[in-house]
One Martini backbone bead per residue (centre of mass of N, CA, C, O) as a GRO file, in nm:
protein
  230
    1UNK     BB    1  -1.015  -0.293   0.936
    2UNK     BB    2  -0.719  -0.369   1.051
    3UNK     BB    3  -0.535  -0.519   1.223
    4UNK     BB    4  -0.381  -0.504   1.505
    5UNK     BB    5  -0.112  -0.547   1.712
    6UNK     BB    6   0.005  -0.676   1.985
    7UNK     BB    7   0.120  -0.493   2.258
    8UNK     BB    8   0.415  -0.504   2.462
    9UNK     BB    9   0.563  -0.373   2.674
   10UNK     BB   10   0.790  -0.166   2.642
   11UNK     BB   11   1.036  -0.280   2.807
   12UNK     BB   12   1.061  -0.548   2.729
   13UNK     BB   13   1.167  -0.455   2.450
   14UNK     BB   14   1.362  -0.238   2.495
   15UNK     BB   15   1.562  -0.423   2.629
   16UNK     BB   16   1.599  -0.641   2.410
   17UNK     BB   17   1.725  -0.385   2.209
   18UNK     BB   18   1.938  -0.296   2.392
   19UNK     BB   19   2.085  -0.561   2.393
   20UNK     BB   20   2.146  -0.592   2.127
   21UNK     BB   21   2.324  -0.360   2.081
   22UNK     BB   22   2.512  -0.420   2.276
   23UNK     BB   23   2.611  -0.701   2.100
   24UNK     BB   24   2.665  -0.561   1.835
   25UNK     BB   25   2.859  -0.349   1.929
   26UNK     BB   26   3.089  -0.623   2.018
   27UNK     BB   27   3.100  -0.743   1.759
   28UNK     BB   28   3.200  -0.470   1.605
   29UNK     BB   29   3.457  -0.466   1.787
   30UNK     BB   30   3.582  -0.780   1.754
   31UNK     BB   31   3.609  -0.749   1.442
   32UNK     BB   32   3.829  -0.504   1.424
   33UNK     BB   33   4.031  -0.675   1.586
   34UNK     BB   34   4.046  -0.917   1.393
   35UNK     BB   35   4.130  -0.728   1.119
   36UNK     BB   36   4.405  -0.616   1.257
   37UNK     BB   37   4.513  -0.926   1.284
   38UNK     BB   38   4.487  -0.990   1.003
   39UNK     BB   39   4.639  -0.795   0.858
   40UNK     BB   40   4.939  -0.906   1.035
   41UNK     BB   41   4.876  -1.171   0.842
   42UNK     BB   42   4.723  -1.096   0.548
   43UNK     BB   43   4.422  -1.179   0.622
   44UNK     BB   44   4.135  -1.132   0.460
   45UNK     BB   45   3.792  -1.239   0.474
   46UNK     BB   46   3.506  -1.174   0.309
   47UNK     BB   47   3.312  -1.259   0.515
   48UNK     BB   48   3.343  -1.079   0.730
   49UNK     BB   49   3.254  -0.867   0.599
   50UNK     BB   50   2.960  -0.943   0.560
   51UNK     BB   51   2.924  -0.956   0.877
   52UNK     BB   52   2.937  -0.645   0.907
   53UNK     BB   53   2.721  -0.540   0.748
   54UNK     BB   54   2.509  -0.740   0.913
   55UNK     BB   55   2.544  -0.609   1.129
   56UNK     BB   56   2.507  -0.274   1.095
   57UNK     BB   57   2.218  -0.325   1.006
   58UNK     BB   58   2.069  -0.464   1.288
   59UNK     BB   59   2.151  -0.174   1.426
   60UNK     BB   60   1.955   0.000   1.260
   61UNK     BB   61   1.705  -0.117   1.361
   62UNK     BB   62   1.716  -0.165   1.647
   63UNK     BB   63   1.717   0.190   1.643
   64UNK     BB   64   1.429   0.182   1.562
   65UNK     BB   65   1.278   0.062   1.733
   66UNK     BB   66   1.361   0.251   2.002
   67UNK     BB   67   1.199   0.483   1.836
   68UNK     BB   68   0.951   0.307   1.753
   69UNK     BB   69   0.663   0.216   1.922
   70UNK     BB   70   0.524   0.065   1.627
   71UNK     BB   71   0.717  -0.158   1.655
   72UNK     BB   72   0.626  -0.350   1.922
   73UNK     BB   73   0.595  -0.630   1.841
   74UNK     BB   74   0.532  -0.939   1.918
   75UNK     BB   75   0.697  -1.007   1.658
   76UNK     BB   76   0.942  -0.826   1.693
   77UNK     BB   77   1.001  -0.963   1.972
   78UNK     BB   78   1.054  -1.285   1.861
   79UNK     BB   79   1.293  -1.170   1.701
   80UNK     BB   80   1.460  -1.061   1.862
   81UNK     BB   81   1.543  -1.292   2.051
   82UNK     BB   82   1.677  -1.431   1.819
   83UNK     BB   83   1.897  -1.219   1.757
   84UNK     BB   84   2.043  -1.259   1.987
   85UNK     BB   85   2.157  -1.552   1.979
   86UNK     BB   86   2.327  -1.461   1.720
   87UNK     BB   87   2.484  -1.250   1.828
   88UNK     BB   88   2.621  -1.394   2.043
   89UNK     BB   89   2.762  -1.594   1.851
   90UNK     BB   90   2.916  -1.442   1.729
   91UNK     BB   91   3.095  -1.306   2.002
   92UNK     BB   92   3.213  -1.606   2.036
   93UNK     BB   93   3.362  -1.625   1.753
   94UNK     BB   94   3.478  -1.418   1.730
   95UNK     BB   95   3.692  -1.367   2.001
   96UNK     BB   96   3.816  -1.657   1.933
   97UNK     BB   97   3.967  -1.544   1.671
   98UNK     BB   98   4.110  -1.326   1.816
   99UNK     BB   99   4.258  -1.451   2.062
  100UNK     BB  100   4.427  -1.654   1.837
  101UNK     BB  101   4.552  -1.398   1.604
  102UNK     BB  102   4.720  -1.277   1.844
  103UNK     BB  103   4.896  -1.500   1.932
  104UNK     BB  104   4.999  -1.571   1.663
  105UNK     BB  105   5.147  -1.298   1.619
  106UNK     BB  106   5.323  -1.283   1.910
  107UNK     BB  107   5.438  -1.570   1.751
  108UNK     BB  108   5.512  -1.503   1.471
  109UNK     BB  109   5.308  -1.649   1.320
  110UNK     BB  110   5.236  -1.703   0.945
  111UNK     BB  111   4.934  -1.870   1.013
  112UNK     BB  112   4.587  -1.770   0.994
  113UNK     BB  113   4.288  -1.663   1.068
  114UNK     BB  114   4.123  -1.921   1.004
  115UNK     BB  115   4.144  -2.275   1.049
  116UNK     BB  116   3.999  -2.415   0.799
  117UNK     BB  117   3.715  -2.561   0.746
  118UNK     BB  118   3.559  -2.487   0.985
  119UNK     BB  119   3.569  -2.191   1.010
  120UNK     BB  120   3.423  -2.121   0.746
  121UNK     BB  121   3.176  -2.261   0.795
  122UNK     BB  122   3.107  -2.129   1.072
  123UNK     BB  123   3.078  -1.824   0.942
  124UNK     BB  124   2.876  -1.907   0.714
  125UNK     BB  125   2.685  -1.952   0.918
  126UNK     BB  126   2.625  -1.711   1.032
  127UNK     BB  127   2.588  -1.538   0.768
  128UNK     BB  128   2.286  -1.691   0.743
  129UNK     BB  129   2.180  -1.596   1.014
  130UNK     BB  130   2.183  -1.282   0.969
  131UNK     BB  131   2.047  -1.264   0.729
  132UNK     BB  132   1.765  -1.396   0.838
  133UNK     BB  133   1.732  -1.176   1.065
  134UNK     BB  134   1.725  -0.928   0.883
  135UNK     BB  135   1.449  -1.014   0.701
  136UNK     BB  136   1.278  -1.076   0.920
  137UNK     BB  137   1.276  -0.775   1.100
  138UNK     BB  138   1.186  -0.608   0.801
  139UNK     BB  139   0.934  -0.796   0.762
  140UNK     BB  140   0.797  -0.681   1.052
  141UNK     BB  141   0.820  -0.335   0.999
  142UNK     BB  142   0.660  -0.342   0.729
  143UNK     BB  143   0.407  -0.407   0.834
  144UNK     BB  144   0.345  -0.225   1.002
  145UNK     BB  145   0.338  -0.002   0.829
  146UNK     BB  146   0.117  -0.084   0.631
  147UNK     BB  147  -0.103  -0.103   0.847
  148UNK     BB  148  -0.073   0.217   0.934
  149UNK     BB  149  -0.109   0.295   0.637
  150UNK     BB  150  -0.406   0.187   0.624
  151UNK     BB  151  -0.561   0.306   0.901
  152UNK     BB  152  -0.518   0.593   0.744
  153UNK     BB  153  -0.702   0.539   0.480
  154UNK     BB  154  -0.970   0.460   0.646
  155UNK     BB  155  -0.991   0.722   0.837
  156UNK     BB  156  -1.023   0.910   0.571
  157UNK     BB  157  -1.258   0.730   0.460
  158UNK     BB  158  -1.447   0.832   0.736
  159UNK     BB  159  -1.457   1.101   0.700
  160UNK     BB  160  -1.705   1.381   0.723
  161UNK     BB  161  -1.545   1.500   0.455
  162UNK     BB  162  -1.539   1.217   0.225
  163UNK     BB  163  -1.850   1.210   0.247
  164UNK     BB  164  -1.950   1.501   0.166
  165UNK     BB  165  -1.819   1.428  -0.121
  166UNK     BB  166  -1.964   1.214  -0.200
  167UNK     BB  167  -2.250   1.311  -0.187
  168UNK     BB  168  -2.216   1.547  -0.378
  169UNK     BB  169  -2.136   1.357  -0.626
  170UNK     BB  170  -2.409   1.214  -0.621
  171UNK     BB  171  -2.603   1.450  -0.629
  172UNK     BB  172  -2.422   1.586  -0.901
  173UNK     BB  173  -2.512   1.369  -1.077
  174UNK     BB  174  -2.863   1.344  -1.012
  175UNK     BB  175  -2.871   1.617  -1.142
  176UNK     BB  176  -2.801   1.558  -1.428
  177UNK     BB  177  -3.013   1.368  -1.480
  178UNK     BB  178  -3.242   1.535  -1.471
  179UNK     BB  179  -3.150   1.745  -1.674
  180UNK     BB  180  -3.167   1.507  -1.898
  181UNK     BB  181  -3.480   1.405  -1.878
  182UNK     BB  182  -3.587   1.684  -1.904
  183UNK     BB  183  -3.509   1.756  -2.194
  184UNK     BB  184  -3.621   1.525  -2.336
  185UNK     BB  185  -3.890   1.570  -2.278
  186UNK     BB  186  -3.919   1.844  -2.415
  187UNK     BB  187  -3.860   1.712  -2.688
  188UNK     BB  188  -4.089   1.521  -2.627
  189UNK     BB  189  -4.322   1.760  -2.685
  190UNK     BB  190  -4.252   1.922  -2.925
  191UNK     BB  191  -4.320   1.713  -3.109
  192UNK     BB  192  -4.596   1.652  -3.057
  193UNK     BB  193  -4.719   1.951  -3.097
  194UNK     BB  194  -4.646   1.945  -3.415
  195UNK     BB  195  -4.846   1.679  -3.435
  196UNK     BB  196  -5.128   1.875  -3.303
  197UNK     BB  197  -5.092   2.073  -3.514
  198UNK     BB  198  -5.137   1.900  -3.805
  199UNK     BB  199  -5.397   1.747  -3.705
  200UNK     BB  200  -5.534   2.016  -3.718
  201UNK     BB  201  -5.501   2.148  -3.976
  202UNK     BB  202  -5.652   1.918  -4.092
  203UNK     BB  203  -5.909   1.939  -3.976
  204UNK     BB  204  -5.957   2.165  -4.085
  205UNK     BB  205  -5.971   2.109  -4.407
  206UNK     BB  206  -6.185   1.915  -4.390
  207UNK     BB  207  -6.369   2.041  -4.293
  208UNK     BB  208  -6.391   2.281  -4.525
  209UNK     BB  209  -6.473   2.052  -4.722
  210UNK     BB  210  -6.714   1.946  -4.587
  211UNK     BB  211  -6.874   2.234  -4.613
  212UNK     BB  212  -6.879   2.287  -4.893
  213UNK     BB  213  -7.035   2.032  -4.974
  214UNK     BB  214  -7.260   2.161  -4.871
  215UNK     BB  215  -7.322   2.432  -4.999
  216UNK     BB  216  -7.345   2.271  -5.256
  217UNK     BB  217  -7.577   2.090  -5.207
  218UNK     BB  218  -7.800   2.352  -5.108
  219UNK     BB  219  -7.729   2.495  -5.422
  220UNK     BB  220  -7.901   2.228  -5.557
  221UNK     BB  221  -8.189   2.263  -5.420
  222UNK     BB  222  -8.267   2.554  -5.509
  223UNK     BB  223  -8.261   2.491  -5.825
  224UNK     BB  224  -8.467   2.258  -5.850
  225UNK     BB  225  -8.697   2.450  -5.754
  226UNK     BB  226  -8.708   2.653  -5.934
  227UNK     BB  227  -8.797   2.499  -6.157
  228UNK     BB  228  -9.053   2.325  -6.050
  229UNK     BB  229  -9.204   2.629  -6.011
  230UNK     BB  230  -9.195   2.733  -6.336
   0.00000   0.00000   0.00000
């Protein structure tokens, strides 16, 4: 049987799980803030949509997490830690971003945030953040899954249902064996016993000519005798 996962407090994580929706929460409140912000200024990042897309998968996990206990485990607990301050990291930088273009909208300035490849950069290092993030935390949830599904398969093949069904299948070979072994046998009885019976009458034969020839023997000396008495 697999091991199973070492599993922590339900509260420690469920806190932690809590914790990260509402930063997630945050941060995509913090995005369609700043998607208003750069709509009126035109300018719209691709980025940023990926990001978005990226915080509502986590979102979606971390919600998996809250409704299943079998998801509690201690590796999936320190990777939500690990998503936390991903996630805290993006809503400081989302916050900062929407009200610089903010102020910048109110002051009719026609130039758009992010501005500069720093901030391109820092982007995009988030949304790589935030992708590693995500495929640590599923790649750690499908694990658990394929455990419990392991642990149920080999449950129920030490069932006393699948013993006596296996035990059965045994029997039931055992028992054609032995009625193919049962056949053979037969089959090689009755060619002896034909051949039981040809030697027989083999020997029947030997003797009837062996006894004729006594026969013949015998009236050959009666023959003789009355000659030399006449």
């Amino acid at each position: 049987m697999m091991n199973k996962e070492i599993h922590l407090p339900s509260m420690d994580i469920l806190g932690t799980a809590v914790t990260i929706r509402q930063l997630l929460a945050q941060a995509i409140n913090l995005w369609q803030q700043l998607q208003v912000a750069l709509d009126s200024a035109e300018a719209v990042l691709e980025v940023l949509a990926d990001i978005y897309v990226q915080l509502s998968n986590l979102l979606d996990i971390v919600r998996d997490i809250e409704r299943q206990p079998e998801l509690r485990t201690s590796e999936i607990y320190a990777q939500l830690s690990i998503t936390s301050s991903i996630v805290a990291e993006v809503c400081q930088q989302l916050e900062v971003m929407t009200k610089l273009q903010q102020k910048s909208v109110s002051t009719l300035s026609t130039k758009p945030l992010p501005q500069g490849p720093r901030d391109e950069a820092k982007l995009a290092d988030i949304l790589k953040q935030l992708e590693h993030a995500k495929a640590e935390l599923v790649l750690a949830t499908n694990l658990v899954h394929l455990s419990i599904t392991a642990d149920e398969i080999w449950t129920s093949l030490q069932s006393p249902e699948t013993i006596n069904n296996d035990q059965t299948r045994e029997s039931n070979g055992y028992d054609l064996m032995m009625q193919d072994a049962m056949r053979d046998g037969d089959q090689v009885d009755d060619i002896m016993g034909l051949e039981g019976s040809s030697r027989s009458n083999n020997a029947r034969i030997k003797g009837n000519v062996a006894h004729g020839g006594q026969r013949n023997a015998s009236g050959g000396k009666e023959w003789l005798n009355f000659i030399l008495n006449s």
